[in-house]
Tab-separated table of C-alpha atoms in Angstrom:
chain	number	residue	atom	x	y	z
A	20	UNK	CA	-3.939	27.953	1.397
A	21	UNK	CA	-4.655	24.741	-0.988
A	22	UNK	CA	-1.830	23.277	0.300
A	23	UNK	CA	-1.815	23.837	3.640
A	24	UNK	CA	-5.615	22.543	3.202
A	25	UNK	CA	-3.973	19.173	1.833
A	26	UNK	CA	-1.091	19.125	4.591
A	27	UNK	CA	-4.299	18.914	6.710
A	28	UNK	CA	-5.866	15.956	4.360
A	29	UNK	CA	-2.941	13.842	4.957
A	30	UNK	CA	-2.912	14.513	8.504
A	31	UNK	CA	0.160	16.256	9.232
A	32	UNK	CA	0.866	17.752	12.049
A	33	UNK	CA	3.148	20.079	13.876
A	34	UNK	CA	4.238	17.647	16.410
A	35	UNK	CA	7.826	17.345	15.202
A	36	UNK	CA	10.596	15.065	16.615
A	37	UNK	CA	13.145	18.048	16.908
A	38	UNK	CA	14.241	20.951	14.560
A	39	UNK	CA	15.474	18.840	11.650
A	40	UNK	CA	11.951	17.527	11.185
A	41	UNK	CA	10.128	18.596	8.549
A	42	UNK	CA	7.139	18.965	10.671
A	43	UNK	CA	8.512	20.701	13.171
A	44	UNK	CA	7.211	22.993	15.484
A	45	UNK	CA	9.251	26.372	15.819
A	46	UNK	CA	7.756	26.623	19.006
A	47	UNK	CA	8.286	23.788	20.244
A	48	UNK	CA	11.890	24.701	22.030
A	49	UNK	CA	12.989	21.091	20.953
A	50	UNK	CA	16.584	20.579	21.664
A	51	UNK	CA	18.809	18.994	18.603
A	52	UNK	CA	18.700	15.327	19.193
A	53	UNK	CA	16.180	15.218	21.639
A	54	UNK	CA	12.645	13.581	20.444
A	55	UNK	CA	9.603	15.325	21.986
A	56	UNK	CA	7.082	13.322	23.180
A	57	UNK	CA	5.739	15.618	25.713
A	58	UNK	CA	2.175	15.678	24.532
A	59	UNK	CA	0.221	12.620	24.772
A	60	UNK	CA	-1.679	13.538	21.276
A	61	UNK	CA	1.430	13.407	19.001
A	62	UNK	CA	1.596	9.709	19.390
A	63	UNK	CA	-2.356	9.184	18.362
A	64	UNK	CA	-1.617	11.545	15.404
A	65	UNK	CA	1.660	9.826	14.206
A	66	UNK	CA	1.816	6.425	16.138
A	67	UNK	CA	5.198	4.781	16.414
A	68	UNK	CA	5.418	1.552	15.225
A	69	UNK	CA	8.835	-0.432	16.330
A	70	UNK	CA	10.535	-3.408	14.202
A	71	UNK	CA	12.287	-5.550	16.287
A	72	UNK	CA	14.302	-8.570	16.073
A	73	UNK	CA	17.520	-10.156	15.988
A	74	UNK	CA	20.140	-9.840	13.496
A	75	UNK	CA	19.063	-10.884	9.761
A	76	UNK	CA	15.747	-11.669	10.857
A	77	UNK	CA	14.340	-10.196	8.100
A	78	UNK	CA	13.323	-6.644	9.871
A	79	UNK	CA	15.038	-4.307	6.744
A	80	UNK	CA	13.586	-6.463	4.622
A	81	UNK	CA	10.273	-6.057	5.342
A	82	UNK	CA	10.127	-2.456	5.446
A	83	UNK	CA	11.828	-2.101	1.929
A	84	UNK	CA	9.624	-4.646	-0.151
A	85	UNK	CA	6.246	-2.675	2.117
A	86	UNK	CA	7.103	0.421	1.935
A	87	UNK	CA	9.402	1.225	-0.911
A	88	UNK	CA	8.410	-1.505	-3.264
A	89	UNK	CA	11.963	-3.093	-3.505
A	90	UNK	CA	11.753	-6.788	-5.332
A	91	UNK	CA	12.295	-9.451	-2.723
A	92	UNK	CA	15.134	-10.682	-4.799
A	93	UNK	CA	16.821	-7.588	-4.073
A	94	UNK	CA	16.683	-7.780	-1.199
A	95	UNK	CA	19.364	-10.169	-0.405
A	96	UNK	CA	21.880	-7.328	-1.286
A	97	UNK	CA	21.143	-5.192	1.703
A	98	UNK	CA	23.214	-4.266	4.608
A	99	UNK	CA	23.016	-5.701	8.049
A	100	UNK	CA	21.599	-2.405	9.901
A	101	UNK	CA	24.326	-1.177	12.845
A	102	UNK	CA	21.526	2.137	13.859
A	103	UNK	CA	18.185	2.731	14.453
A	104	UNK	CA	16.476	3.643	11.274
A	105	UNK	CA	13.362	5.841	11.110
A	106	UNK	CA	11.149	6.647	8.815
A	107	UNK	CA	7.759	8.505	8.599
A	108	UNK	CA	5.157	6.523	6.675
A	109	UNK	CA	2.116	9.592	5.298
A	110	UNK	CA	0.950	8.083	2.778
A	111	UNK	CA	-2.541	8.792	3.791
A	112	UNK	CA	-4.521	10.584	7.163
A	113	UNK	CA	-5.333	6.710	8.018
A	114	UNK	CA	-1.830	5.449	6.904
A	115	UNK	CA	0.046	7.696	8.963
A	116	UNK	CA	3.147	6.597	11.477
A	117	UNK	CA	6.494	5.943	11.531
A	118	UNK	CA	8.462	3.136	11.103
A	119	UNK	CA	11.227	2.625	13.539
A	120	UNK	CA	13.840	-0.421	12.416
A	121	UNK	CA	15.654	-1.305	15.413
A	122	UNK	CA	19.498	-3.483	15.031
A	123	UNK	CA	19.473	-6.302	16.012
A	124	UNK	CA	22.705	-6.600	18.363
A	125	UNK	CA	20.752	-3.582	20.274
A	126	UNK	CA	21.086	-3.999	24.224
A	127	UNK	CA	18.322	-2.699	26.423
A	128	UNK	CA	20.975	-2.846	29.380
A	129	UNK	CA	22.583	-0.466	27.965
A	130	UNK	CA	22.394	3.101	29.890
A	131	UNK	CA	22.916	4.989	26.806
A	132	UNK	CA	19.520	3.403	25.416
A	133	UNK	CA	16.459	5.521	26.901
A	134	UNK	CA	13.812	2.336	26.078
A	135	UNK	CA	11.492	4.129	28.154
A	136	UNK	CA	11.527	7.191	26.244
A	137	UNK	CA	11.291	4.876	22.772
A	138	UNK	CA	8.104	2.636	24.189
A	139	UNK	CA	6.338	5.665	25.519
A	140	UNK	CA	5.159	6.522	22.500
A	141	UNK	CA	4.960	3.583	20.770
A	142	UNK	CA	1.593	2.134	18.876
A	143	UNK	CA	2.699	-0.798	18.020
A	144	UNK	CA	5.826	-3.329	18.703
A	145	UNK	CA	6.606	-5.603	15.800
A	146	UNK	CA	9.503	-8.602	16.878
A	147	UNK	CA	10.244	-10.595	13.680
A	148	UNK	CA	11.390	-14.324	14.263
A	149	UNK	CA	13.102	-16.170	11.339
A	150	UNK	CA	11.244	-19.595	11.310
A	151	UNK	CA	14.225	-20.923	9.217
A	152	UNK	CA	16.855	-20.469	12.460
A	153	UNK	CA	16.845	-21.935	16.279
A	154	UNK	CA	14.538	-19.335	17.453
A	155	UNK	CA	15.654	-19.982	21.517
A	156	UNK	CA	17.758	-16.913	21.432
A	157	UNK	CA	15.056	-14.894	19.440
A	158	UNK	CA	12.093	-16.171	22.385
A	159	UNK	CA	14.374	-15.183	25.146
A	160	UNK	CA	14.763	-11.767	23.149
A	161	UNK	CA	10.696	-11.256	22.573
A	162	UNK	CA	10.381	-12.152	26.430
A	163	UNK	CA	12.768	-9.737	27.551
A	164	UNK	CA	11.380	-6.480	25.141
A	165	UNK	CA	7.411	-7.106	25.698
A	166	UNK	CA	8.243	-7.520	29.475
A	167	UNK	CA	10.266	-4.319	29.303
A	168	UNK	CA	7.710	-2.294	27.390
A	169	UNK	CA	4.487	-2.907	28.569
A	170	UNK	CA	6.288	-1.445	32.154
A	171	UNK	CA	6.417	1.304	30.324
A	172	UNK	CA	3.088	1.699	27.993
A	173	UNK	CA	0.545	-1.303	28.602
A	174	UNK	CA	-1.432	0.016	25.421
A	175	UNK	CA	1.472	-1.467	22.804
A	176	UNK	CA	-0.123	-4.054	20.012
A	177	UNK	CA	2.441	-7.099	20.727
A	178	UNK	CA	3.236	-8.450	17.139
A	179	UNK	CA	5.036	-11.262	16.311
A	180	UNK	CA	6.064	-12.036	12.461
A	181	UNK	CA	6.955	-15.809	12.063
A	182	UNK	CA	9.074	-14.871	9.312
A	183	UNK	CA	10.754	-16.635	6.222
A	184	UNK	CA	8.422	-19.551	6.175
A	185	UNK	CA	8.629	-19.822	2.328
A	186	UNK	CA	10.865	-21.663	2.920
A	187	UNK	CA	8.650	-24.189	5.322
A	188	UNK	CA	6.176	-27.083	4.319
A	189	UNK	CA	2.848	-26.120	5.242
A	190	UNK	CA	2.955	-28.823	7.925
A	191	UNK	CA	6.223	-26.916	9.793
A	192	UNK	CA	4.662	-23.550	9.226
A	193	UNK	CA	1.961	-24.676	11.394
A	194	UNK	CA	4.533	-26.627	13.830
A	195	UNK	CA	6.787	-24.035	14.178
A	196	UNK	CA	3.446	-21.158	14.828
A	197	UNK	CA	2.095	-23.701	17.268
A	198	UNK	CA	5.553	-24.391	19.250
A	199	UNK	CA	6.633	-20.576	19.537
A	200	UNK	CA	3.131	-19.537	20.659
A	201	UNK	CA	2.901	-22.325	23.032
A	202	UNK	CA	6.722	-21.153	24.445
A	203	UNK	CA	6.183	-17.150	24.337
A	204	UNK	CA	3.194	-17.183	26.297
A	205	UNK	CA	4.506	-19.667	28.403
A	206	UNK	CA	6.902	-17.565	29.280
A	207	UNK	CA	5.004	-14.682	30.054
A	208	UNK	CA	3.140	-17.020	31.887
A	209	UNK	CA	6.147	-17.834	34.511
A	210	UNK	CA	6.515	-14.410	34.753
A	211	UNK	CA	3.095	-13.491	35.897
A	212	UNK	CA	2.127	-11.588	32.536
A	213	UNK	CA	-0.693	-13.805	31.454
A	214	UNK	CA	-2.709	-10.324	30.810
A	215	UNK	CA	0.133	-9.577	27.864
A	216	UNK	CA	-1.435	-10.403	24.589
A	217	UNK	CA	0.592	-11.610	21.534
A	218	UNK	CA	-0.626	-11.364	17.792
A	219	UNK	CA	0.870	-14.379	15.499
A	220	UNK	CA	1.420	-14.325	11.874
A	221	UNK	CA	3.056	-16.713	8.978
A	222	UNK	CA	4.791	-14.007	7.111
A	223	UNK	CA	7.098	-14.117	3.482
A	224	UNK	CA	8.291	-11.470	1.627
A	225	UNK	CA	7.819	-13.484	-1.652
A	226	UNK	CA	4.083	-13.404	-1.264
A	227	UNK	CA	1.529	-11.209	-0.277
A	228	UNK	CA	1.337	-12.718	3.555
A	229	UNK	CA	3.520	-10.010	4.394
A	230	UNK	CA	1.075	-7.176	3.343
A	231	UNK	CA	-1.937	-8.482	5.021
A	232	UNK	CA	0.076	-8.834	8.188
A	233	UNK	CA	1.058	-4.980	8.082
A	234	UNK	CA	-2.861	-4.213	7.381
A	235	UNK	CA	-3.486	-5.924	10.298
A	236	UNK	CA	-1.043	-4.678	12.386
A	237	UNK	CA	-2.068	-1.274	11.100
A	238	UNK	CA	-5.590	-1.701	11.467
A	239	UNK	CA	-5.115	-1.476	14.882
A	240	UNK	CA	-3.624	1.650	15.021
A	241	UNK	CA	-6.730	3.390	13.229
A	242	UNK	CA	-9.032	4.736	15.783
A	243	UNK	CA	-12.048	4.870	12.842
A	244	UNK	CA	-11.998	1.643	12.198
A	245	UNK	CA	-15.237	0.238	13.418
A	246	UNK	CA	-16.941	3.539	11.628
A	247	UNK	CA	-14.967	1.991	8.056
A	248	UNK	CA	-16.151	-1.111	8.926
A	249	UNK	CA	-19.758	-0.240	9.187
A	250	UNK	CA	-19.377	2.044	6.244
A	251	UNK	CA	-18.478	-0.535	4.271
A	252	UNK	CA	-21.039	-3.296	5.699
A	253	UNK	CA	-23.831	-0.856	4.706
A	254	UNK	CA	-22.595	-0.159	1.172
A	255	UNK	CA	-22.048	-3.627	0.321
A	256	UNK	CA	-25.422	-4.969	1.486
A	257	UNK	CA	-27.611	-2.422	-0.467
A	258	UNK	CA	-25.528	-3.003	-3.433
A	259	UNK	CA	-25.204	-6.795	-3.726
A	260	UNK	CA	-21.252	-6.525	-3.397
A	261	UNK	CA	-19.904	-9.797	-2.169
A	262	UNK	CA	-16.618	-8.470	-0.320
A	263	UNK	CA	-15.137	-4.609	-0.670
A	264	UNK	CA	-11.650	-3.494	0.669
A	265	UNK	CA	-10.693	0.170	1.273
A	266	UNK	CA	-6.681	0.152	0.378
A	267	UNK	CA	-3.805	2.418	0.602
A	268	UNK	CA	-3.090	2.790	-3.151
A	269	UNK	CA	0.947	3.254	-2.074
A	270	UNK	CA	1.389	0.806	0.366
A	271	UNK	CA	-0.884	-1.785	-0.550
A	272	UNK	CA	-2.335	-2.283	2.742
A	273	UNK	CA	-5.443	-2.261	3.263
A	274	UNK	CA	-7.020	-0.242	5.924
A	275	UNK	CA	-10.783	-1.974	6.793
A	276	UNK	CA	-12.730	-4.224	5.264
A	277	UNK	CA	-16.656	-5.562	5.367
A	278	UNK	CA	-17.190	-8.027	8.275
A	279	UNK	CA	-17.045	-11.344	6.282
A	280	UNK	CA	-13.906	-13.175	6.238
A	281	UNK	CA	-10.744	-12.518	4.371
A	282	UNK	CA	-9.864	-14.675	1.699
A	283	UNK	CA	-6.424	-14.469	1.196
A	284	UNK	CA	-6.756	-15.006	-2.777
A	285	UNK	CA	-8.787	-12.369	-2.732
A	286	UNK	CA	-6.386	-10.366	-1.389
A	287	UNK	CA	-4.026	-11.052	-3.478
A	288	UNK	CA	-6.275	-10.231	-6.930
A	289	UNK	CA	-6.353	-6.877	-5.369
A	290	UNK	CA	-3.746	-6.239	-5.017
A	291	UNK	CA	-2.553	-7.501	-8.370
A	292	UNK	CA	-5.617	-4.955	-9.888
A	293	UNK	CA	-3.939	-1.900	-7.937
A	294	UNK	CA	-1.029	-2.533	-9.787
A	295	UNK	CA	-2.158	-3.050	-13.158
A	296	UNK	CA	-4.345	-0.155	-12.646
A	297	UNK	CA	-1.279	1.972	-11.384
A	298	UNK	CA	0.925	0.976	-14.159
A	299	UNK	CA	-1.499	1.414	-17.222
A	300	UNK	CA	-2.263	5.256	-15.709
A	301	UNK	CA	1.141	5.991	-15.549
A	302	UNK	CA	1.700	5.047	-19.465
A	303	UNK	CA	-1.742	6.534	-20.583
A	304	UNK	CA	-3.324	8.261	-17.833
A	305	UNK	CA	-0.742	11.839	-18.072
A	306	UNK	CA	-1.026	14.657	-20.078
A	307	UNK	CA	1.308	14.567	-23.380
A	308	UNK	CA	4.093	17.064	-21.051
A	309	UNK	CA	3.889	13.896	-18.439
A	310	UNK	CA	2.064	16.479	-16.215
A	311	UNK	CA	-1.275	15.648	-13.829
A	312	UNK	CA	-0.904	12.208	-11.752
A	313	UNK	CA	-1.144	8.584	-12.748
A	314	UNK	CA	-4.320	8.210	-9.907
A	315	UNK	CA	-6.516	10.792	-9.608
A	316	UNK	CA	-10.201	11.125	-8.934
A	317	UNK	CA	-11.277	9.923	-12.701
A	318	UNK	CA	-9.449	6.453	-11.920
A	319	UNK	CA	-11.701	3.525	-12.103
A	320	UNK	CA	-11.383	0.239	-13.302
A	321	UNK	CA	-13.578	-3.133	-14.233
A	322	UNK	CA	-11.956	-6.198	-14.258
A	323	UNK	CA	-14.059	-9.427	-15.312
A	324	UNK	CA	-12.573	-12.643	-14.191
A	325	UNK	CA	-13.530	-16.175	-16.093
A	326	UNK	CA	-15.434	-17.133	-13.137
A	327	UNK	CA	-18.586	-15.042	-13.428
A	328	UNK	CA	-16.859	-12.546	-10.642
A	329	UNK	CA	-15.995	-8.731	-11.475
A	330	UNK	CA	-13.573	-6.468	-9.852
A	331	UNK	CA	-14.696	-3.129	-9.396
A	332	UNK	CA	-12.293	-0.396	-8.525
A	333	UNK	CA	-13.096	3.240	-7.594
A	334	UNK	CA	-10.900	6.467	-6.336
A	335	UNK	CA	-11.843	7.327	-2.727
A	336	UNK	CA	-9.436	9.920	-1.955
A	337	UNK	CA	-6.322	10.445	-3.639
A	338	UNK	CA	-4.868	8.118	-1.422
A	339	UNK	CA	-7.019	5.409	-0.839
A	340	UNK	CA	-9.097	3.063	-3.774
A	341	UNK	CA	-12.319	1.416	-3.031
A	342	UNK	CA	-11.907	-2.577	-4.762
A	343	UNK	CA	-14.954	-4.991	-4.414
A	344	UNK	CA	-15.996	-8.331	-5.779
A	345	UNK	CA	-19.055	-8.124	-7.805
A	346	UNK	CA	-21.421	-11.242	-9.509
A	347	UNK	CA	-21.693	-9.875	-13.265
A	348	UNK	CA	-25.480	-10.304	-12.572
A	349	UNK	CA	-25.524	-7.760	-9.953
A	350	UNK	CA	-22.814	-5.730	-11.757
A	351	UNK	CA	-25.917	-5.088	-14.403
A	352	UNK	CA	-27.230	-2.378	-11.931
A	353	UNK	CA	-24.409	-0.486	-11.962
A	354	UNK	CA	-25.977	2.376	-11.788
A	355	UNK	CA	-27.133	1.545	-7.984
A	356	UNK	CA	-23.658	0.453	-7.184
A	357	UNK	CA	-22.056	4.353	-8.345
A	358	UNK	CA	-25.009	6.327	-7.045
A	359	UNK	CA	-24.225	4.199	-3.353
A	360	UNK	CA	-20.321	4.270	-3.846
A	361	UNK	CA	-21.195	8.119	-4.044
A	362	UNK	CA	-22.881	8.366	-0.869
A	363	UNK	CA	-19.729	5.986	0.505
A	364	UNK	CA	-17.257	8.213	-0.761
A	365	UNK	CA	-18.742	11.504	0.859
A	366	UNK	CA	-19.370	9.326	4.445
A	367	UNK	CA	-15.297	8.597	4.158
A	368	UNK	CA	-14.718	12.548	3.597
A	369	UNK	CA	-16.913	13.500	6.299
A	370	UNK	CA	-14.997	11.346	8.715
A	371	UNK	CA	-11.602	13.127	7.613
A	372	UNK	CA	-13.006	16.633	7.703
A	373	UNK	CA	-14.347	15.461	11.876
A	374	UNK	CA	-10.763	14.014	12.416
A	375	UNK	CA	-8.696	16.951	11.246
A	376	UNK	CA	-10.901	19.486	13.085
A	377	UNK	CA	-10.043	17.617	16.186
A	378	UNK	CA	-6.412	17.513	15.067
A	379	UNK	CA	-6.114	21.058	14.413
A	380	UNK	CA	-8.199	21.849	17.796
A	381	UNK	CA	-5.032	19.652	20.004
A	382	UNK	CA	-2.388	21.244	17.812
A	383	UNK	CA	-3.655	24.834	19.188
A	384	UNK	CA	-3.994	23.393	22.947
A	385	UNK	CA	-0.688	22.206	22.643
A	386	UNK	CA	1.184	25.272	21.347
A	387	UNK	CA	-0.853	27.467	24.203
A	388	UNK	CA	0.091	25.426	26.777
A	389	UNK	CA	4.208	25.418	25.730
A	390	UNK	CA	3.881	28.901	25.004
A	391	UNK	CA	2.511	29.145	28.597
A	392	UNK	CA	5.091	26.928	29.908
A	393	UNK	CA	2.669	24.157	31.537
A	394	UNK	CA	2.992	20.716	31.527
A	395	UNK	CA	0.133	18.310	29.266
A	396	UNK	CA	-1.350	18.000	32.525
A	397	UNK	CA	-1.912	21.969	32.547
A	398	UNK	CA	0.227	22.039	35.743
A	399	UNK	CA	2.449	25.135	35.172
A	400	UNK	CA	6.641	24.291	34.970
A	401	UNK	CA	9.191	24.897	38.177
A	402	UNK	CA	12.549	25.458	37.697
A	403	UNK	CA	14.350	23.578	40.622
């Protein structure tokens, strides 16, 4: 029961994309090979999120240094990808989706490709651009795939990584963001799709650009967002905190933040703390038999930087770490700062416990109404 209690945590759930999936559902009827999307809740459970682009644009990349903490340096070894790649991302009940990587020779004229099927249940649609090539082709390419899935699902997040731009001057990084902008949405624009909106971002694999794009992309895709938000607006203004991030310990993105603006040092010093906290708990924080888990609710750290400013790190769930950015004067009532981080943490729990209830309450509606052969509509199913 514990662990079916945890399943629940993390936010699995038994909407499966065909027998071989772990999450499954045996009575689902799912034929091999066939993804189910039948019920509209699956997709606000596990949200698709689709990385498109043309070839060695990056796309593999990306998911690899994100995801599975690969150096950037290696990845200059990997293999152009010749098949769609997917890949479930449950790393916590608020980082929860999969990652589809999509090759980049892939033709949507093609009548073995079902893109309607794909951008049905799609969250988000991620088209990477490499800033380093002639990015005509790669326009032409974004034009064609936003125009052919919003026919299909007008509620996909348009994202568009400028990618590579290490490599740029910090003049052509904000040359080349200005010119594709101004060509992408004039192009939508000739096409009578002004109403289409298009996220930017400068992205590199060699820095942490790429992480705070995914947060933001992700962020999105959270439907508590605005209840983190204000969570974490109250906590830091009755504890003199001068910026607090809830992250994704794993991932390194993080899900909300206070309302005052990102700094993206900042981000990058937490990031930097996660991983020195990570990697000191894994040398001293197991048992002597190597048992237990390098972060676990005990895991806190203090960090004091030379410029009066301390970082402040706190478990949340077993998933997701609290880091803020203290003044050592108001660090000296620390006491305040623990007894509201308390009250934080349990506010965060409460909104899991109100998110799996409704999760488990769907889950039931949706095996009743298979069992009963009826459509998510509730109309019943004719054979013709």
């Amino acid at each position: 029961e514990d662990d079916d209690e945890e399943d629940e945590l993390v936010g699995l759930a038994d909407y499966g994309d065909g027998p071989d999936s772990s999450d499954a559902d045996p009575d689902s009827g799912a034929e091999e090979g066939v993804l189910d999307f039948s019920d509209p809740f699956s997709t606000e459970v596990k949200p698709r999120i689709l990385l498109m682009g043309l070839r060695r644009s990056g796309k593999s990349s990306i998911q690899k240094v994100v995801f599975h903490k690969m150096s950037p340096n290696e990845t200059l070894f990997l293999e152009s990808t010749n098949k769609i790649c997917r890949e479930d991302v449950s790393n916590s009940s608020f980082v929860n989706f999969q990652i589809w990587d999509f090759p980049g020779q892939i033709d949507f004229f093609d009548p073995t490709f079902d893109y309607e099927m794909i951008f049905r249940g799609t969250g988000a649609l991620i088209f990477v651009i490499d800033s380093q090539d002639d990015y005509m082709e790669a326009l032409a390419r974004l034009h064609l795939t936003v125009t052919r899935a919003y026919k299909v699902n007008t509620d996909i997040n348009f994202e568009v990584f400028i990618h590579k731009v290490d490599g740029l001057s910090d003049d052509h990084k904000i040359e080349t963001q200005r010119d594709i902008h101004q060509r992408a949405n004039d192009d939508l624009a000739d096409a009578g799709l002004e109403k289409i909106h298009l996220s930017f971002y400068l992205t590199s694999i060699y820095d942490h650009s790429i992480f705070e794009a995914f947060s933001k992309v992700v962020q999105k895709l959270i439907p508590q967002l605005p209840t983190l938000e204000n969570l974490l607006n109250i906590f830091i203004s009755n504890s003199g905190i001068e910026k607090a991030f809830l992250f994704d310990v794993v991932s390194k993105i993080y899900i909300a933040t206070d309302s005052t603006p990102v700094d993206m040092q900042t981000y990058e010093l937490c990031c930097d703390m996660i991983d020195v906290v990570i990697d000191i708990s894994c040398i001293y924080g197991l048992k002597e038999d190597g048992a237990g888990t390098p972060y676990d609710k005990e895991s806190t750290a203090i960090i004091k930087l030379n410029n009066t400013t301390v970082l402040y790190l706190k478990e949340v769930t077993k998933f997701l770490a609290l880091v803020c950015f203290v003044r050592e004067e108001s660090f000296e009532r620390k006491g305040l700062i623990d007894y509201n981080f308390h009250c934080f943490r349990k506010a965060i729990h409460e909104v899991f416990e109100v998110r799996m209830k409704m999760v488990k309450s769907r889950k039931v509606q949706n095996r009743l109404q298979k069992r009963k052969g009826a459509t998510p509509n509730g109309t019943p199913n004719v054979l013709l």
